[in-house]
Each structure stands twice: as structure tokens, then as C-alpha cells.
Amino acid sequence: MSQPFDSDTLGFLISDVARLFRAEVERRIAAAGVAVTPGEGRALANVARCGTVRQNVLAERMGVEAMTLSGYLDRLESRGLVTRTADPIDRRAKLVQLTPQAEDVLVEVRAIGAAMREDLTGRMGVERWDELIGALKVLREELSTMKGDAPRSGEPS
């Protein structure tokens, strides 16, 4: 008989935390009556983080299928929160950018994020929170490097 998996391994913990975190964000967005779905909010936040970005790159960064993102962007564009234009370098590709109207929604989404951070740091302390964020950034960088997204330190770029 095989041994059961330890649910406190890094992979399980990250999956569980990501699932629970996303569910709580979705709950808070719905409770606040923000004018976007959680997926649309994630799309807006990612465009805000990236600036003008190709639609396919945005889908990859968000970890969603191109068709899923297309649905989010269709709805956001119809409400005047984003624009999509042809990329002048490759007219088949679409560039996504925020409109000034998106800022009001982003203010609400940021406030939800800040409230969650406050709730969580109240339980675990700011120092432990900052250590966790620092460790996750290092882990993200290492995993990106393993995937081949960036050269490792000391390797030619």
C-alpha cells in the first residue's frame, strides 16, 4: 500500500493558499458590489501591472486560456475599461491597455487587496508577512528560471 501524500508539502500548500486566497478575493469583490467579476478584476490588475501588453502575453501571465481572457476583455471593452488595438509590429496581435475609466474600478480592487493584507497581517504579523512575500518572490524567480523564462545568475543571457 502506498503512503499518503503529506498535505503540508510546498506544492499542496501553494495550491491550497492560492485557491483559498482567490476564493476570498472573489467573495469580497462580490460583497463590495464592484462592477467587475473577479476574473475581470484580475485582468484589469494584470494590465495595470504590465502596462500596454499583448493579449496572448496577458493570458499567459494570468494562467488562463486565450478564449477565457477574450471573454473578460470583451466585457471590459464594452464598458470602456480597456481598449484593444492592433500591434503595429504584428497586426495579427492585439495590444491591451487600460482606459482612464478603469482607475475607479482599480481603486476598489486595490482597497479589497489592502483590506485582505491588513486582515492577514493582523493574524500573522507584518514581519512574517514581509518574509513570506520575500520568499515567494524568490521562489517565483527560481521557478521562472527553471522554466527557461530567464537566464540563471552567472549564465550568459
Coordinates of N, CA and C in Angstrom, one line a residue:
M1 N 0.8 -1.2 0.0 CA 0.0 0.0 0.0 C 0.9 1.2 0.0
S2 N 0.6 2.2 -0.9 CA 1.4 3.4 -0.9 C 1.1 4.3 0.2
Q3 N 2.1 5.1 0.6 CA 2.0 6.1 1.7 C 1.2 7.3 1.2
P4 N 0.4 7.9 2.1 CA -0.4 9.0 1.7 C 0.5 10.2 1.5
F5 N 0.1 11.1 0.6 CA 0.9 12.4 0.4 C 0.8 13.3 1.6
D6 N 1.8 13.9 2.0 CA 1.8 14.9 3.1 C 1.2 16.2 2.5
S7 N 0.1 16.6 3.1 CA -0.6 17.8 2.5 C 0.1 19.1 3.0
D8 N 1.2 19.0 3.7 CA 1.9 20.2 4.1 C 3.2 20.4 3.3
T9 N 3.3 19.7 2.1 CA 4.4 20.0 1.3 C 4.2 21.3 0.5
L10 N 5.2 21.8 -0.1 CA 5.2 23.1 -0.7 C 4.1 23.2 -1.8
G11 N 4.0 22.1 -2.7 CA 3.1 22.1 -3.7 C 1.6 22.2 -3.2
F12 N 1.3 21.4 -2.2 CA 0.0 21.4 -1.7 C -0.3 22.7 -1.0
L13 N 0.6 23.2 -0.2 CA 0.4 24.5 0.5 C 0.1 25.6 -0.5
I14 N 1.0 25.7 -1.5 CA 0.8 26.8 -2.5 C -0.6 26.7 -3.2
S15 N -0.9 25.5 -3.6 CA -2.2 25.3 -4.3 C -3.4 25.6 -3.4
D16 N -3.3 25.2 -2.1 CA -4.4 25.5 -1.2 C -4.5 26.9 -0.9
V17 N -3.3 27.6 -0.6 CA -3.3 29.0 -0.3 C -3.8 29.8 -1.5
A18 N -3.4 29.5 -2.7 CA -3.9 30.2 -3.9 C -5.4 30.0 -4.1
R19 N -5.9 28.8 -3.9 CA -7.3 28.6 -4.1 C -8.1 29.4 -3.0
L20 N -7.7 29.3 -1.8 CA -8.4 30.0 -0.7 C -8.3 31.5 -0.8
F21 N -7.1 32.0 -1.2 CA -6.9 33.4 -1.4 C -7.8 33.9 -2.5
R22 N -7.8 33.2 -3.7 CA -8.7 33.6 -4.8 C -10.2 33.6 -4.4
A23 N -10.6 32.6 -3.7 CA -12.0 32.5 -3.2 C -12.4 33.7 -2.3
E24 N -11.4 34.0 -1.4 CA -11.7 35.2 -0.5 C -11.8 36.5 -1.3
V25 N -10.9 36.7 -2.3 CA -10.9 37.9 -3.1 C -12.3 37.9 -3.9
E26 N -12.7 36.8 -4.4 CA -14.0 36.7 -5.2 C -15.1 37.1 -4.2
R27 N -15.1 36.5 -3.0 CA -16.2 36.8 -2.1 C -16.2 38.3 -1.7
R28 N -15.1 38.9 -1.5 CA -15.0 40.3 -1.1 C -15.4 41.2 -2.3
I29 N -15.0 40.8 -3.5 CA -15.4 41.6 -4.7 C -16.9 41.6 -4.8
A30 N -17.5 40.4 -4.7 CA -19.0 40.3 -4.8 C -19.7 41.1 -3.7
A31 N -19.2 40.9 -2.5 CA -19.8 41.6 -1.3 C -19.7 43.2 -1.5
A32 N -18.6 43.6 -2.1 CA -18.4 45.1 -2.2 C -19.2 45.7 -3.4
G33 N -19.8 44.8 -4.2 CA -20.5 45.2 -5.4 C -19.7 45.9 -6.4
V34 N -18.4 45.5 -6.5 CA -17.5 46.1 -7.6 C -18.1 45.7 -8.9
A35 N -17.9 46.6 -9.9 CA -18.6 46.5 -11.2 C -17.9 45.5 -12.1
V36 N -17.1 44.6 -11.6 CA -16.5 43.6 -12.4 C -16.5 42.2 -11.8
T37 N -16.4 41.2 -12.5 CA -16.3 39.8 -12.0 C -14.9 39.7 -11.4
P38 N -14.6 38.7 -10.6 CA -13.3 38.5 -10.1 C -12.3 38.3 -11.3
G39 N -12.6 37.5 -12.3 CA -11.7 37.3 -13.4 C -11.4 38.6 -14.2
E40 N -12.5 39.4 -14.3 CA -12.3 40.7 -15.0 C -11.4 41.6 -14.1
G41 N -11.6 41.6 -12.8 CA -10.7 42.3 -11.9 C -9.3 41.9 -12.0
R42 N -9.0 40.6 -12.1 CA -7.7 40.1 -12.3 C -7.1 40.6 -13.6
A43 N -7.9 40.6 -14.6 CA -7.4 41.1 -15.9 C -7.0 42.5 -15.8
L44 N -7.9 43.3 -15.2 CA -7.6 44.8 -15.1 C -6.3 45.0 -14.2
A45 N -6.2 44.2 -13.1 CA -5.0 44.4 -12.3 C -3.7 44.0 -13.0
N46 N -3.8 42.9 -13.8 CA -2.6 42.5 -14.6 C -2.3 43.5 -15.7
V47 N -3.2 44.1 -16.3 CA -2.9 45.1 -17.3 C -2.3 46.3 -16.6
A48 N -2.8 46.7 -15.5 CA -2.2 47.8 -14.7 C -0.8 47.5 -14.3
R49 N -0.5 46.2 -14.0 CA 0.8 45.8 -13.6 C 1.8 45.8 -14.8
C50 N 1.3 45.4 -16.0 CA 2.1 45.2 -17.1 C 2.2 46.4 -18.0
G51 N 1.2 47.3 -17.9 CA 1.1 48.4 -18.9 C 0.5 47.8 -20.2
T52 N 0.7 48.5 -21.3 CA 0.2 48.0 -22.6 C 0.8 46.7 -22.8
V53 N 0.0 45.7 -23.1 CA 0.5 44.3 -23.2 C -0.2 43.6 -24.3
R54 N 0.5 42.7 -25.0 CA -0.2 41.8 -26.0 C -1.2 40.9 -25.3
Q55 N -2.3 40.7 -25.9 CA -3.3 39.8 -25.3 C -2.9 38.4 -25.0
N56 N -2.1 37.8 -25.9 CA -1.6 36.5 -25.6 C -0.6 36.4 -24.5
V57 N 0.2 37.5 -24.3 CA 1.1 37.5 -23.2 C 0.3 37.7 -21.9
L58 N -0.7 38.5 -21.9 CA -1.6 38.7 -20.7 C -2.2 37.4 -20.3
A59 N -2.7 36.6 -21.3 CA -3.3 35.3 -21.0 C -2.3 34.4 -20.3
E60 N -1.1 34.4 -20.8 CA -0.1 33.5 -20.2 C 0.3 33.9 -18.8
R61 N 0.4 35.2 -18.6 CA 0.8 35.7 -17.3 C -0.3 35.5 -16.3
M62 N -1.6 35.5 -16.7 CA -2.7 35.2 -15.8 C -2.9 33.7 -15.6
G63 N -2.3 32.9 -16.5 CA -2.6 31.5 -16.4 C -4.0 31.1 -16.8
V64 N -4.5 31.8 -17.8 CA -5.8 31.4 -18.3 C -5.8 31.2 -19.8
E65 N -6.8 30.5 -20.3 CA -6.8 30.2 -21.8 C -7.1 31.5 -22.5
A66 N -6.7 31.6 -23.8 CA -6.9 32.8 -24.6 C -8.4 33.1 -24.7
M67 N -9.2 32.1 -24.9 CA -10.7 32.4 -25.0 C -11.3 32.9 -23.7
T68 N -10.8 32.4 -22.6 CA -11.3 32.9 -21.3 C -10.9 34.4 -21.2
L69 N -9.7 34.8 -21.5 CA -9.3 36.2 -21.4 C -10.1 37.0 -22.4
S70 N -10.3 36.5 -23.6 CA -11.0 37.2 -24.6 C -12.4 37.6 -24.1
G71 N -13.1 36.7 -23.4 CA -14.4 37.0 -22.8 C -14.3 38.1 -21.8
Y72 N -13.3 38.0 -20.9 CA -13.1 39.1 -19.9 C -12.9 40.4 -20.6
L73 N -12.0 40.4 -21.6 CA -11.7 41.7 -22.3 C -12.9 42.2 -23.1
D74 N -13.7 41.3 -23.7 CA -14.9 41.8 -24.5 C -15.8 42.6 -23.5
R75 N -16.0 42.0 -22.3 CA -16.9 42.7 -21.4 C -16.3 44.0 -20.9
L76 N -15.0 44.0 -20.6 CA -14.3 45.2 -20.1 C -14.3 46.3 -21.2
E77 N -14.0 45.9 -22.4 CA -14.0 46.8 -23.5 C -15.4 47.4 -23.7
S78 N -16.4 46.6 -23.6 CA -17.8 47.1 -23.8 C -18.2 48.1 -22.7
R79 N -17.6 48.1 -21.6 CA -17.8 49.0 -20.5 C -16.8 50.2 -20.5
G80 N -15.9 50.2 -21.5 CA -15.0 51.3 -21.7 C -13.8 51.3 -20.7
L81 N -13.5 50.1 -20.2 CA -12.4 50.0 -19.2 C -11.1 49.6 -19.8
V82 N -11.1 49.0 -21.0 CA -9.9 48.6 -21.7 C -10.1 48.9 -23.2
T83 N -9.0 49.1 -23.9 CA -9.0 49.1 -25.4 C -8.1 48.0 -25.9
R84 N -8.5 47.5 -27.1 CA -7.6 46.6 -27.8 C -7.3 47.1 -29.2
T85 N -6.1 47.2 -29.5 CA -5.7 47.8 -30.8 C -4.7 46.8 -31.4
A86 N -4.6 46.9 -32.8 CA -3.6 46.0 -33.5 C -2.2 46.5 -33.1
D87 N -1.4 45.5 -32.9 CA 0.0 45.7 -32.6 C 0.7 46.2 -33.9
P88 N 1.3 47.4 -33.9 CA 2.0 47.9 -35.1 C 3.1 47.0 -35.6
I89 N 3.7 46.2 -34.8 CA 4.7 45.3 -35.2 C 4.2 44.0 -35.8
D90 N 3.1 43.5 -35.3 CA 2.4 42.4 -35.8 C 0.9 42.6 -35.8
R91 N 0.3 43.0 -36.8 CA -1.1 43.4 -36.8 C -2.1 42.3 -36.5
R92 N -1.6 41.1 -36.5 CA -2.5 40.0 -36.0 C -2.6 40.0 -34.5
A93 N -1.6 40.5 -33.8 CA -1.7 40.5 -32.4 C -2.4 41.8 -31.9
K94 N -3.1 41.6 -30.7 CA -3.8 42.7 -30.1 C -3.1 43.3 -28.9
L95 N -3.0 44.6 -28.8 CA -2.5 45.2 -27.6 C -3.6 45.6 -26.7
V96 N -3.5 45.4 -25.4 CA -4.5 45.7 -24.4 C -4.0 46.8 -23.6
Q97 N -4.8 47.8 -23.3 CA -4.4 48.9 -22.4 C -5.6 49.4 -21.7
L98 N -5.4 49.9 -20.5 CA -6.4 50.5 -19.7 C -6.9 51.8 -20.2
T99 N -8.1 52.1 -19.9 CA -8.6 53.5 -20.2 C -8.6 54.2 -18.9
P100 N -8.8 55.6 -18.9 CA -8.8 56.3 -17.6 C -10.0 55.8 -16.8
Q101 N -11.1 55.4 -17.4 CA -12.2 54.9 -16.6 C -11.9 53.7 -15.7
A102 N -10.9 52.9 -16.1 CA -10.6 51.7 -15.3 C -10.0 52.1 -13.9
E103 N -9.5 53.3 -13.8 CA -8.9 53.6 -12.5 C -9.9 53.5 -11.3
D104 N -11.1 53.9 -11.5 CA -12.1 53.8 -10.5 C -12.3 52.4 -10.0
V105 N -12.4 51.5 -10.9 CA -12.5 50.1 -10.6 C -11.3 49.6 -9.9
L106 N -10.1 50.0 -10.4 CA -8.8 49.5 -9.8 C -8.7 50.1 -8.4
V107 N -9.2 51.2 -8.1 CA -9.2 51.8 -6.7 C -9.9 50.8 -5.8
E108 N -11.1 50.4 -6.2 CA -11.9 49.4 -5.4 C -11.2 48.1 -5.2
V109 N -10.6 47.6 -6.3 CA -9.9 46.3 -6.2 C -8.7 46.4 -5.3
R110 N -7.9 47.5 -5.4 CA -6.8 47.7 -4.5 C -7.2 47.8 -3.1
A111 N -8.3 48.5 -2.8 CA -8.8 48.6 -1.5 C -9.2 47.2 -0.9
I112 N -9.7 46.4 -1.7 CA -10.0 45.0 -1.3 C -8.7 44.3 -0.9
G113 N -7.7 44.4 -1.8 CA -6.4 43.8 -1.5 C -5.8 44.3 -0.3
A114 N -5.9 45.6 -0.1 CA -5.3 46.2 1.1 C -6.0 45.7 2.4
A115 N -7.3 45.6 2.3 CA -8.1 45.1 3.5 C -7.7 43.6 3.8
M116 N -7.5 42.8 2.7 CA -7.1 41.4 3.0 C -5.8 41.4 3.6
R117 N -4.8 42.2 3.1 CA -3.5 42.2 3.6 C -3.5 42.6 5.1
E118 N -4.3 43.6 5.4 CA -4.5 44.0 6.8 C -5.0 42.9 7.7
D119 N -6.0 42.2 7.2 CA -6.6 41.1 8.0 C -5.6 40.0 8.2
L120 N -4.8 39.7 7.2 CA -3.9 38.6 7.3 C -2.7 39.0 8.1
T121 N -2.2 40.2 7.9 CA -1.0 40.6 8.7 C -1.4 40.8 10.2
G122 N -2.7 41.1 10.4 CA -3.2 41.1 11.8 C -3.1 39.8 12.5
R123 N -3.2 38.7 11.7 CA -3.1 37.4 12.3 C -1.7 36.9 12.4
M124 N -0.9 37.2 11.4 CA 0.5 36.6 11.3 C 1.6 37.6 11.6
G125 N 1.3 38.9 11.6 CA 2.3 39.9 11.9 C 2.9 40.4 10.6
V126 N 3.2 41.7 10.6 CA 3.8 42.3 9.4 C 5.1 41.7 9.0
E127 N 6.0 41.4 10.0 CA 7.3 40.9 9.8 C 7.2 39.5 9.1
R128 N 6.4 38.7 9.6 CA 6.2 37.3 9.0 C 5.6 37.5 7.6
W129 N 4.7 38.4 7.4 CA 4.1 38.7 6.1 C 5.1 39.1 5.1
D130 N 6.0 40.1 5.5 CA 7.0 40.6 4.6 C 8.0 39.5 4.3
E131 N 8.3 38.6 5.2 CA 9.2 37.5 5.0 C 8.6 36.5 4.0
L132 N 7.3 36.2 4.1 CA 6.6 35.4 3.2 C 6.6 35.9 1.8
I133 N 6.3 37.2 1.7 CA 6.3 37.9 0.3 C 7.7 37.8 -0.3
G134 N 8.7 38.0 0.5 CA 10.1 37.9 0.0 C 10.4 36.5 -0.5
A135 N 10.0 35.5 0.3 CA 10.3 34.1 0.0 C 9.5 33.8 -1.3
L136 N 8.3 34.2 -1.4 CA 7.5 33.9 -2.6 C 8.1 34.5 -3.9
K137 N 8.6 35.7 -3.7 CA 9.3 36.4 -4.9 C 10.5 35.6 -5.3
V138 N 11.3 35.2 -4.4 CA 12.5 34.3 -4.7 C 12.0 33.1 -5.4
L139 N 11.0 32.4 -4.9 CA 10.5 31.2 -5.4 C 10.0 31.4 -6.9
R140 N 9.2 32.5 -7.1 CA 8.7 32.8 -8.4 C 9.9 33.0 -9.4
E141 N 10.9 33.7 -9.0 CA 12.1 33.9 -9.8 C 12.8 32.6 -10.2
E142 N 13.0 31.8 -9.2 CA 13.6 30.5 -9.4 C 12.8 29.6 -10.3
L143 N 11.5 29.6 -10.1 CA 10.7 28.7 -11.0 C 10.6 29.3 -12.4
S144 N 10.6 30.6 -12.5 CA 10.6 31.2 -13.9 C 11.9 30.8 -14.6
T145 N 13.0 30.8 -13.8 CA 14.3 30.5 -14.4 C 14.3 29.0 -14.8
M146 N 13.8 28.1 -14.0 CA 13.7 26.7 -14.3 C 13.0 26.4 -15.6
K147 N 11.9 27.2 -15.8 CA 11.0 27.1 -16.9 C 11.7 27.5 -18.2
G148 N 12.8 28.3 -18.0 CA 13.6 28.8 -19.1 C 13.1 30.2 -19.5
D149 N 12.4 30.9 -18.6 CA 11.9 32.2 -18.9 C 13.1 33.3 -18.8
A150 N 14.1 33.0 -18.0 CA 15.1 33.9 -17.8 C 16.4 33.2 -17.5
P151 N 17.6 33.7 -17.8 CA 18.8 33.0 -17.5 C 19.1 33.0 -16.0
R152 N 19.7 31.9 -15.6 CA 20.1 31.9 -14.2 C 21.3 32.8 -13.9
S153 N 21.5 33.2 -12.7 CA 22.6 34.0 -12.3 C 23.9 33.3 -12.7
G154 N 24.8 34.1 -13.3 CA 26.1 33.6 -13.8 C 26.0 32.9 -15.2
E155 N 24.9 32.7 -15.7 CA 24.7 32.2 -17.1 C 24.6 33.3 -18.1
P156 N 25.2 33.1 -19.3 CA 25.0 34.2 -20.3 C 23.6 34.4 -20.6
S157 N 23.2 35.6 -20.9 CA 21.8 35.9 -21.3 C 21.6 35.9 -22.8

